Amino acid sequence: MVKKVYIKTFGCQMNVRDSEVVKGLLLAEGYKLTDDEKKADIVLFNTCSVRQHAEDKVWSALGNIGRSHKSQVTSHKLKKIETIDTGKKVIGIIGCMAQNYKKKVFQRAPNVDFIVGPSDINKIPDIIEKIVHRPSSIVHRTFCEVNDVRPEEIYHTGFREDKKHAYVVISEGCDNYCTYCVVPYVRGRLRHRPFKEILREIREAVDCGITCITLLGQNVNSYHDAGRNINFVGLLRDIACVCGIKELTFLTCHPKDTTKELFEAIRDIPVIKKSLHLPLQSGSDKILKLMNRGYTAKRYLEIVDQYRSIVYNGQISTDIIVGFPGETEEDFKKTFELFRDISFNGAFLFKYSPRPNTQAIELKDDVALEVKKRRHAELLKFQREVSKKKENRR
Ligand code: 5AD
Ligand code: SF4
C-alpha cells in the first residue's frame, strides 16, 4: 500500500522551501502527501531553533502524537516501543532542531524514529525506506552533517506548493556569527549555490507558470559565485531577464553588505519589488557590538537614507530584538528613538531568547521577562500606529 506522508513546517521561509523539497523527493519515490496528520503513516516535523518558543511548539506537538498512541505503548524505553508498537507512525524530526539537539531528541521524545539536519535532507527518502521495510534493524538513525553541500538535484524535483510564487534558495548557512543566533550552528557555514543552477531552477519554475520569485538566504546580498565572478546584483540582473517573471523579491539583507549598486538595481529593474527587509536588531551601539552586527546605529541610518534617496517610495521593514543581555533603559531608549525616527513599513519584534552554542549564551540573560515584555509592547504599539497611518496613506 502507498504510504502517506504529513509534513508540518515550523520557522522561516527557508524551512517552507525545505519542506517543499522533501515533499518533492518523497513524491518521486512513490509516497503520497496528506494534510491530515491522523491519516499519515509518516509524520515529519520540519523544525526551527531560532527561539525557545519555536522549539517548545515542536516538543508539545511530539507529546500529542505520543498521546494518540498511548494504548499501544507500555514502556517508555525506546526499544520496547519499537517492538510492541508495530503499527505506529514513523516520526521524523528534521531541520534546525535535529541539528541543535542531535541524539538528545531521542531522550526527550522516545517516539521519534529518526532525525535529519538541514544539510542532509536529501537522505530522508532513503532513511524512511529503511525504517518502513526493516522497522527494528536500527534504533537511532541520525544524519546531521552541518556543512555538507546539498546535491543540486534536490532543487529540481519540480514540486511547488504555490503555482504562481516560488521560493528559490541562493545560499545555505551563514558566516556572520551574530552572537545571539543559532543559524551558523544548525545550518552551517555559508555556501552559495552556483549561478547557473539558480537560473536553471528559476527557468524551470517559470516554464511551469510561476511569475513571482522570492530569493532566499540568511544574507542574500553577500551572494557570490566565485567561478563566474557574479555578485548579488549581477544575479538579480540576470534573473530579471528571464522572460515571464513579473515580480522578484529577496530575503534577508545584512546592513553591512548593502551597496549603492544594490539600491540602484532595486530602482532600475522594473520587476524588483521596491521593498527591503533590513534587520536593525538594536539602536544602541553598545548592544550592536555585543551582538557582533558589524555596524553602528549611525551607519544603519545612513544606509536607510541612501536607500530612500535612491529608491523613490521604497518600503523598508526590519527585525528588532529587545532584552539582549546588558540592555539598559538607556540602550532601549536609543532603539526606540531610531525605530521611531526611521518609521518602518513593517517590523518583526522579538524578545531575546538564549540559544545553546551561541556566543551570547555566555552572557547573563539579565533583562527580566517583564522588562522584555514591556519594551516589546512599546515598540509594537508604535509600529501598529505607524503601519496603520502608512496603510491609510496608500
Ligand atoms: N532571540 C530572539 N530573537 C532572535 N532572532 C534570532 N535569534 C534570536 C534570539 N536568540 C531574531 C532576529 C532575526 C530573526 C529572524 O529572529 O531578529 O533577524
Ligand atoms: Fe528557524 Fe533560523 Fe532554522 Fe529558519 S534558519 S528554521 S529561522 S533556526
Tab-separated table of C-alpha atoms and ligand atoms in Angstrom:
chain	number	residue	atom	x	y	z
A	1	MET	CA	0.000	0.000	0.000
A	2	VAL	CA	1.181	3.536	-0.754
A	3	LYS	CA	2.471	5.236	2.407
A	4	LYS	CA	1.125	8.686	3.248
A	5	VAL	CA	3.379	11.477	4.488
A	6	TYR	CA	2.415	14.502	6.567
A	7	ILE	CA	4.914	17.360	6.994
A	8	LYS	CA	4.371	20.178	9.466
A	9	THR	CA	6.641	23.164	8.994
A	10	PHE	CA	7.831	25.485	11.755
A	11	GLY	CA	10.034	28.568	11.332
A	12	CYS	CA	11.127	30.682	8.419
A	13	GLN	CA	10.669	30.710	4.631
A	14	MET	CA	13.848	28.676	4.289
A	15	ASN	CA	12.070	25.872	6.137
A	16	VAL	CA	8.972	26.310	3.984
A	17	ARG	CA	11.149	25.732	0.922
A	18	ASP	CA	12.981	22.808	2.551
A	19	SER	CA	9.647	21.096	3.299
A	20	GLU	CA	8.676	21.556	-0.334
A	21	VAL	CA	11.980	19.992	-1.396
A	22	VAL	CA	11.403	16.995	0.899
A	23	LYS	CA	7.850	16.588	-0.423
A	24	GLY	CA	9.183	16.611	-3.988
A	25	LEU	CA	11.776	13.947	-3.156
A	26	LEU	CA	9.204	11.704	-1.429
A	27	LEU	CA	6.644	12.080	-4.224
A	28	ALA	CA	9.326	10.964	-6.665
A	29	GLU	CA	9.791	7.796	-4.577
A	30	GLY	CA	6.079	6.971	-4.773
A	31	TYR	CA	4.840	8.315	-1.422
A	32	LYS	CA	1.588	10.265	-1.181
A	33	LEU	CA	1.147	13.541	0.701
A	34	THR	CA	-1.642	14.143	3.196
A	35	ASP	CA	-2.793	17.235	5.113
A	36	ASP	CA	-4.263	15.045	7.820
A	37	GLU	CA	-1.741	14.024	10.448
A	38	LYS	CA	-4.036	11.263	11.742
A	39	LYS	CA	-4.150	9.521	8.367
A	40	ALA	CA	-0.385	9.682	7.835
A	41	ASP	CA	1.952	6.691	8.036
A	42	ILE	CA	4.931	9.023	8.228
A	43	VAL	CA	4.903	12.293	10.197
A	44	LEU	CA	7.734	14.792	9.730
A	45	PHE	CA	8.234	17.976	11.729
A	46	ASN	CA	10.490	20.435	9.963
A	47	THR	CA	11.677	22.391	12.957
A	48	CYS	CA	13.079	25.770	13.999
A	49	SER	CA	15.541	26.616	16.802
A	50	VAL	CA	15.695	30.372	16.482
A	51	ARG	CA	13.915	30.962	19.807
A	52	GLN	CA	12.899	28.758	22.726
A	53	HIS	CA	9.244	29.308	21.884
A	54	ALA	CA	9.689	27.772	18.399
A	55	GLU	CA	11.187	24.648	19.956
A	56	ASP	CA	8.506	24.393	22.646
A	57	LYS	CA	5.842	24.159	19.939
A	58	VAL	CA	7.591	21.099	18.476
A	59	TRP	CA	8.061	19.330	21.832
A	60	SER	CA	4.393	19.803	22.538
A	61	ALA	CA	3.340	18.567	19.071
A	62	LEU	CA	5.522	15.491	19.660
A	63	GLY	CA	3.883	14.891	23.020
A	64	ASN	CA	0.486	14.991	21.346
A	65	ILE	CA	1.440	12.290	18.838
A	66	GLY	CA	2.663	10.161	21.765
A	67	ARG	CA	-0.708	10.503	23.479
A	68	SER	CA	-2.683	9.331	20.466
A	69	HIS	CA	-0.662	6.085	20.561
A	70	LYS	CA	-0.738	5.594	24.312
A	71	SER	CA	-2.810	2.431	24.237
A	72	GLN	CA	-0.137	0.705	22.159
A	73	VAL	CA	2.797	1.762	24.303
A	74	THR	CA	3.543	0.079	27.617
A	75	SER	CA	7.105	1.207	28.214
A	76	HIS	CA	8.970	4.466	27.893
A	77	LYS	CA	12.056	2.661	26.690
A	78	LEU	CA	12.683	3.222	23.008
A	79	LYS	CA	13.412	-0.433	22.144
A	80	LYS	CA	10.189	-1.597	23.755
A	81	ILE	CA	8.152	0.950	21.833
A	82	GLU	CA	9.660	-0.233	18.570
A	83	THR	CA	8.906	-3.888	19.214
A	84	ILE	CA	5.433	-3.502	20.726
A	85	ASP	CA	4.074	-0.705	18.629
A	86	THR	CA	4.485	-2.187	15.158
A	87	GLY	CA	1.553	-0.299	13.652
A	88	LYS	CA	2.823	3.076	14.786
A	89	LYS	CA	3.616	6.024	12.575
A	90	VAL	CA	7.179	6.714	11.530
A	91	ILE	CA	8.106	10.038	13.148
A	92	GLY	CA	10.989	12.170	11.924
A	93	ILE	CA	12.403	15.407	13.305
A	94	ILE	CA	14.083	17.282	10.513
A	95	GLY	CA	15.563	20.778	10.224
A	96	CYS	CA	17.187	23.050	12.750
A	97	MET	CA	16.166	21.291	15.992
A	98	ALA	CA	17.511	17.971	14.716
A	99	GLN	CA	20.870	19.652	14.261
A	100	ASN	CA	20.656	21.533	17.535
A	101	TYR	CA	19.763	18.559	19.761
A	102	LYS	CA	21.068	15.632	17.706
A	103	LYS	CA	20.599	12.338	19.631
A	104	LYS	CA	19.204	14.188	22.652
A	105	VAL	CA	15.927	14.352	20.692
A	106	PHE	CA	15.513	10.593	21.284
A	107	GLN	CA	15.939	11.021	25.040
A	108	ARG	CA	13.306	13.721	25.275
A	109	ALA	CA	10.924	12.244	22.688
A	110	PRO	CA	11.325	8.447	22.526
A	111	ASN	CA	8.563	8.211	19.927
A	112	VAL	CA	10.907	9.811	17.336
A	113	ASP	CA	12.361	7.333	14.814
A	114	PHE	CA	14.922	9.498	13.105
A	115	ILE	CA	16.464	12.962	12.983
A	116	VAL	CA	17.958	14.708	9.971
A	117	GLY	CA	19.648	18.120	9.991
A	118	PRO	CA	19.093	20.790	7.311
A	119	SER	CA	22.171	19.833	5.276
A	120	ASP	CA	21.110	16.204	4.924
A	121	ILE	CA	17.525	16.464	3.727
A	122	ASN	CA	18.423	14.602	0.522
A	123	LYS	CA	18.880	11.463	2.666
A	124	ILE	CA	15.325	11.484	4.045
A	125	PRO	CA	13.699	9.173	1.430
A	126	ASP	CA	16.419	6.587	1.979
A	127	ILE	CA	16.092	6.689	5.754
A	128	ILE	CA	12.299	6.358	5.639
A	129	GLU	CA	12.583	3.483	3.193
A	130	LYS	CA	14.865	1.594	5.595
A	131	ILE	CA	12.583	2.199	8.572
A	132	VAL	CA	9.455	1.181	6.699
A	133	HIS	CA	10.977	-2.058	5.376
A	134	ARG	CA	13.211	-3.021	8.303
A	135	PRO	CA	11.484	-1.443	11.305
A	136	SER	CA	13.688	-2.775	14.092
A	137	SER	CA	17.080	-3.056	12.393
A	138	ILE	CA	18.446	0.250	13.735
A	139	VAL	CA	17.281	2.035	16.838
A	140	HIS	CA	18.676	5.541	16.375
A	141	ARG	CA	19.015	6.855	12.884
A	142	THR	CA	20.674	10.195	12.653
A	143	PHE	CA	22.269	12.262	9.911
A	144	CYS	CA	23.356	15.732	10.877
A	145	GLU	CA	26.410	16.838	8.900
A	146	VAL	CA	26.171	20.576	9.304
A	147	ASN	CA	28.453	21.715	6.464
A	148	ASP	CA	27.506	19.192	3.788
A	149	VAL	CA	26.711	20.696	0.413
A	150	ARG	CA	23.258	19.622	-0.659
A	151	PRO	CA	23.164	17.867	-4.031
A	152	GLU	CA	21.793	20.262	-6.635
A	153	GLU	CA	19.206	17.720	-7.908
A	154	ILE	CA	17.050	18.203	-4.792
A	155	TYR	CA	16.063	21.653	-6.031
A	156	HIS	CA	14.846	20.337	-9.350
A	157	THR	CA	12.049	17.866	-8.495
A	158	GLY	CA	9.514	20.310	-9.915
A	159	PHE	CA	7.239	20.149	-6.861
A	160	ARG	CA	5.934	23.511	-5.601
A	161	GLU	CA	3.056	24.258	-3.233
A	162	ASP	CA	2.154	27.518	-4.938
A	163	LYS	CA	1.515	27.624	-8.649
A	164	LYS	CA	2.369	31.331	-9.094
A	165	HIS	CA	5.013	32.096	-6.468
A	166	ALA	CA	8.312	30.266	-5.910
A	167	TYR	CA	10.942	30.405	-3.170
A	168	VAL	CA	14.426	29.873	-4.571
A	169	VAL	CA	17.376	29.260	-2.237
A	170	ILE	CA	20.513	31.085	-3.407
A	171	SER	CA	22.746	30.333	-0.439
A	172	GLU	CA	22.729	27.989	2.535
A	173	GLY	CA	24.121	28.607	6.021
A	174	CYS	CA	25.588	31.776	7.475
A	175	ASP	CA	29.042	33.118	8.335
A	176	ASN	CA	28.029	36.237	10.234
A	177	TYR	CA	28.025	34.744	13.732
A	178	CYS	CA	25.710	37.284	15.315
A	179	THR	CA	26.198	36.336	18.949
A	180	TYR	CA	22.501	35.602	19.646
A	181	CYS	CA	21.930	33.468	16.562
A	182	VAL	CA	21.833	29.699	16.292
A	183	VAL	CA	21.792	29.614	12.470
A	184	PRO	CA	25.534	29.059	11.775
A	185	TYR	CA	25.449	26.113	14.198
A	186	VAL	CA	22.353	24.466	12.714
A	187	ARG	CA	22.680	25.403	9.039
A	188	GLY	CA	26.459	25.504	8.841
A	189	ARG	CA	28.925	27.801	7.116
A	190	LEU	CA	27.846	29.954	4.199
A	191	ARG	CA	27.652	28.096	0.867
A	192	HIS	CA	26.448	29.803	-2.302
A	193	ARG	CA	24.608	27.815	-4.933
A	194	PRO	CA	26.141	28.042	-8.416
A	195	PHE	CA	24.688	30.842	-10.502
A	196	LYS	CA	23.804	28.544	-13.399
A	197	GLU	CA	21.855	26.169	-11.113
A	198	ILE	CA	19.832	29.032	-9.621
A	199	LEU	CA	18.973	30.251	-13.104
A	200	ARG	CA	18.098	26.708	-14.203
A	201	GLU	CA	15.712	26.320	-11.265
A	202	ILE	CA	14.095	29.670	-11.998
A	203	ARG	CA	13.641	28.855	-15.698
A	204	GLU	CA	12.069	25.501	-14.772
A	205	ALA	CA	9.673	27.268	-12.384
A	206	VAL	CA	8.726	29.912	-14.939
A	207	ASP	CA	8.099	27.199	-17.547
A	208	CYS	CA	5.540	25.745	-15.091
A	209	GLY	CA	3.665	29.056	-14.787
A	210	ILE	CA	5.475	30.731	-11.855
A	211	THR	CA	5.525	34.533	-12.171
A	212	CYS	CA	6.776	35.699	-8.733
A	213	ILE	CA	10.124	34.685	-7.275
A	214	THR	CA	11.493	35.208	-3.765
A	215	LEU	CA	15.220	34.539	-3.422
A	216	LEU	CA	16.201	33.091	-0.057
A	217	GLY	CA	19.366	33.157	2.033
A	218	GLN	CA	20.439	34.234	5.514
A	219	ASN	CA	22.448	37.036	3.937
A	220	VAL	CA	21.415	37.289	0.289
A	221	ASN	CA	23.408	40.396	-0.507
A	222	SER	CA	26.685	38.618	0.246
A	223	TYR	CA	25.953	36.216	-2.644
A	224	HIS	CA	28.974	35.428	-4.781
A	225	ASP	CA	29.587	32.788	-7.430
A	226	ALA	CA	33.371	32.681	-7.329
A	227	GLY	CA	33.681	30.611	-10.522
A	228	ARG	CA	31.865	33.194	-12.598
A	229	ASN	CA	32.658	36.253	-10.521
A	230	ILE	CA	28.992	37.160	-10.149
A	231	ASN	CA	27.737	39.045	-7.105
A	232	PHE	CA	24.185	39.538	-5.840
A	233	VAL	CA	23.438	42.484	-8.091
A	234	GLY	CA	24.717	40.528	-11.106
A	235	LEU	CA	22.459	37.643	-10.102
A	236	LEU	CA	19.442	39.969	-9.806
A	237	ARG	CA	20.108	41.491	-13.205
A	238	ASP	CA	20.322	38.086	-14.909
A	239	ILE	CA	17.226	36.693	-13.174
A	240	ALA	CA	15.249	39.782	-14.147
A	241	CYS	CA	15.973	38.961	-17.797
A	242	VAL	CA	14.154	35.614	-17.568
A	243	CYS	CA	11.064	36.109	-19.645
A	244	GLY	CA	7.817	35.616	-17.698
A	245	ILE	CA	8.906	36.945	-14.287
A	246	LYS	CA	6.577	39.646	-13.038
A	247	GLU	CA	7.899	40.136	-9.515
A	248	LEU	CA	11.275	39.485	-7.878
A	249	THR	CA	11.936	39.849	-4.141
A	250	PHE	CA	14.629	38.630	-1.737
A	251	LEU	CA	15.183	37.870	1.959
A	252	THR	CA	17.231	38.730	4.051
A	253	CYS	CA	19.801	41.506	3.537
A	254	HIS	CA	22.513	42.312	6.065
A	255	PRO	CA	23.204	46.051	6.563
A	256	LYS	CA	26.983	45.551	6.473
A	257	ASP	CA	26.798	44.203	2.891
A	258	THR	CA	24.397	46.717	1.330
A	259	THR	CA	25.729	48.842	-1.518
A	260	LYS	CA	24.623	51.808	-3.590
A	261	GLU	CA	24.751	49.436	-6.568
A	262	LEU	CA	22.101	47.218	-4.901
A	263	PHE	CA	19.741	50.139	-4.291
A	264	GLU	CA	20.219	51.313	-7.882
A	265	ALA	CA	19.327	47.820	-9.071
A	266	ILE	CA	16.130	47.903	-6.958
A	267	ARG	CA	15.314	51.265	-8.515
A	268	ASP	CA	16.188	50.376	-12.107
A	269	ILE	CA	14.964	46.820	-12.561
A	270	PRO	CA	11.199	47.027	-13.094
A	271	VAL	CA	10.335	43.526	-11.807
A	272	ILE	CA	12.145	44.009	-8.468
A	273	LYS	CA	9.704	44.853	-5.706
A	274	LYS	CA	10.560	48.233	-4.213
A	275	SER	CA	10.969	46.912	-0.712
A	276	LEU	CA	13.858	45.956	1.519
A	277	HIS	CA	13.966	43.825	4.650
A	278	LEU	CA	16.943	45.091	6.654
A	279	PRO	CA	17.215	43.794	10.228
A	280	LEU	CA	18.373	46.527	12.632
A	281	GLN	CA	18.229	44.391	15.840
A	282	SER	CA	19.159	47.296	18.154
A	283	GLY	CA	19.677	51.046	18.070
A	284	SER	CA	22.375	51.021	20.756
A	285	ASP	CA	25.992	50.836	19.589
A	286	LYS	CA	26.945	49.031	22.766
A	287	ILE	CA	24.382	46.287	22.114
A	288	LEU	CA	25.150	46.139	18.374
A	289	LYS	CA	28.773	45.498	19.274
A	290	LEU	CA	27.829	42.775	21.767
A	291	MET	CA	25.656	41.261	19.028
A	292	ASN	CA	28.592	41.350	16.549
A	293	ARG	CA	26.461	43.074	13.938
A	294	GLY	CA	29.287	44.965	12.239
A	295	TYR	CA	27.621	48.418	12.020
A	296	THR	CA	26.654	51.305	14.279
A	297	ALA	CA	23.255	52.981	14.631
A	298	LYS	CA	24.597	55.973	12.670
A	299	ARG	CA	25.739	53.730	9.820
A	300	TYR	CA	22.371	51.974	9.717
A	301	LEU	CA	20.615	55.335	9.462
A	302	GLU	CA	22.947	56.386	6.628
A	303	ILE	CA	22.065	53.173	4.755
A	304	VAL	CA	18.331	53.842	5.169
A	305	ASP	CA	18.784	57.443	3.968
A	306	GLN	CA	20.753	56.235	0.960
A	307	TYR	CA	18.097	53.629	0.140
A	308	ARG	CA	15.273	56.143	0.438
A	309	SER	CA	17.071	58.744	-1.665
A	310	ILE	CA	17.706	56.219	-4.457
A	311	VAL	CA	14.503	54.133	-4.400
A	312	TYR	CA	11.582	56.551	-4.662
A	313	ASN	CA	8.789	55.431	-2.307
A	314	GLY	CA	10.807	52.343	-1.367
A	315	GLN	CA	9.377	50.338	1.521
A	316	ILE	CA	11.555	49.126	4.362
A	317	SER	CA	10.956	46.608	7.131
A	318	THR	CA	13.126	45.337	9.958
A	319	ASP	CA	13.717	42.894	12.837
A	320	ILE	CA	14.387	44.046	16.397
A	321	ILE	CA	15.436	42.043	19.455
A	322	VAL	CA	14.625	43.557	22.856
A	323	GLY	CA	16.213	42.472	26.119
A	324	PHE	CA	19.604	41.313	24.806
A	325	PRO	CA	21.981	40.788	27.779
A	326	GLY	CA	23.106	44.119	29.193
A	327	GLU	CA	20.346	46.167	27.506
A	328	THR	CA	19.654	49.061	29.896
A	329	GLU	CA	16.763	51.553	29.739
A	330	GLU	CA	19.200	53.936	28.072
A	331	ASP	CA	20.041	51.337	25.376
A	332	PHE	CA	16.376	50.605	24.787
A	333	LYS	CA	15.629	54.316	24.512
A	334	LYS	CA	18.205	54.508	21.686
A	335	THR	CA	16.470	51.607	19.908
A	336	PHE	CA	13.056	53.196	20.370
A	337	GLU	CA	14.207	56.591	19.092
A	338	LEU	CA	15.908	55.176	15.998
A	339	PHE	CA	12.902	52.940	15.354
A	340	ARG	CA	10.623	55.977	15.673
A	341	ASP	CA	12.798	58.228	13.511
A	342	ILE	CA	13.124	55.720	10.673
A	343	SER	CA	9.424	54.818	10.719
A	344	PHE	CA	9.462	51.353	9.113
A	345	ASN	CA	6.698	49.960	6.911
A	346	GLY	CA	6.774	46.770	8.959
A	347	ALA	CA	8.723	45.199	11.807
A	348	PHE	CA	9.170	41.792	13.394
A	349	LEU	CA	9.797	42.290	17.095
A	350	PHE	CA	11.351	39.626	19.297
A	351	LYS	CA	12.239	39.134	22.948
A	352	TYR	CA	15.790	37.834	23.341
A	353	SER	CA	15.902	34.081	23.859
A	354	PRO	CA	19.232	32.492	24.896
A	355	ARG	CA	20.315	29.800	22.434
A	356	PRO	CA	22.700	26.925	23.115
A	357	ASN	CA	26.097	27.032	21.349
A	358	THR	CA	25.844	30.752	20.588
A	359	GLN	CA	28.377	33.221	21.976
A	360	ALA	CA	25.688	35.205	23.813
A	361	ILE	CA	24.837	32.168	25.942
A	362	GLU	CA	27.994	33.081	27.896
A	363	LEU	CA	26.400	36.424	28.843
A	364	LYS	CA	23.928	36.615	31.702
A	365	ASP	CA	20.328	36.813	30.436
A	366	ASP	CA	19.875	39.710	32.835
A	367	VAL	CA	16.863	41.564	31.428
A	368	ALA	CA	13.799	40.375	33.329
A	369	LEU	CA	10.972	38.860	31.282
A	370	GLU	CA	8.617	41.613	32.478
A	371	VAL	CA	11.034	44.233	31.153
A	372	LYS	CA	11.417	42.405	27.833
A	373	LYS	CA	7.633	42.275	27.540
A	374	ARG	CA	7.238	45.979	28.271
A	375	ARG	CA	9.909	47.014	25.754
A	376	HIS	CA	8.397	44.685	23.162
A	377	ALA	CA	4.913	46.145	23.807
A	378	GLU	CA	6.200	49.717	23.441
A	379	LEU	CA	7.700	49.030	20.033
A	380	LEU	CA	4.664	47.040	18.939
A	381	LYS	CA	2.256	49.819	19.908
A	382	PHE	CA	4.309	52.363	17.993
A	383	GLN	CA	4.626	50.115	14.922
A	384	ARG	CA	0.895	49.380	14.820
A	385	GLU	CA	0.132	53.109	14.720
A	386	VAL	CA	2.744	53.773	12.032
A	387	SER	CA	1.630	50.838	9.888
A	388	LYS	CA	-1.991	51.994	10.102
A	389	LYS	CA	-1.048	55.559	9.069
A	390	LYS	CA	1.083	54.292	6.166
A	391	GLU	CA	-1.718	51.941	5.042
A	392	ASN	CA	-4.289	54.770	5.075
A	393	ARG	CA	-1.996	56.977	3.026
A	394	ARG	CA	-1.666	54.418	0.197
B	1	5AD	N1	16.347	35.622	20.385
B	1	5AD	C1	15.405	36.430	19.855
B	1	5AD	N2	15.323	36.720	18.561
B	1	5AD	C2	16.225	36.162	17.726
B	1	5AD	N3	16.399	36.272	16.405
B	1	5AD	C3	17.438	35.486	16.052
B	1	5AD	N4	17.953	34.889	17.140
B	1	5AD	C4	17.225	35.299	18.195
B	1	5AD	C5	17.274	35.041	19.591
B	1	5AD	N5	18.211	34.244	20.118
B	1	5AD	C6	15.592	37.139	15.537
B	1	5AD	C7	16.436	38.168	14.830
B	1	5AD	C8	16.460	37.653	13.423
B	1	5AD	C9	15.117	36.991	13.297
B	1	5AD	C10	14.978	36.019	12.183
B	1	5AD	O1	14.973	36.340	14.535
B	1	5AD	O2	15.790	39.419	14.892
B	1	5AD	O3	16.635	38.695	12.464
B	2	SF4	FE1	14.406	28.839	12.433
B	2	SF4	FE2	16.648	30.053	11.690
B	2	SF4	FE3	16.328	27.479	11.177
B	2	SF4	FE4	14.866	29.299	9.853
B	2	SF4	S1	17.111	29.022	9.769
B	2	SF4	S2	14.123	27.436	10.740
B	2	SF4	S3	14.548	30.843	11.485
B	2	SF4	S4	16.517	28.446	13.166
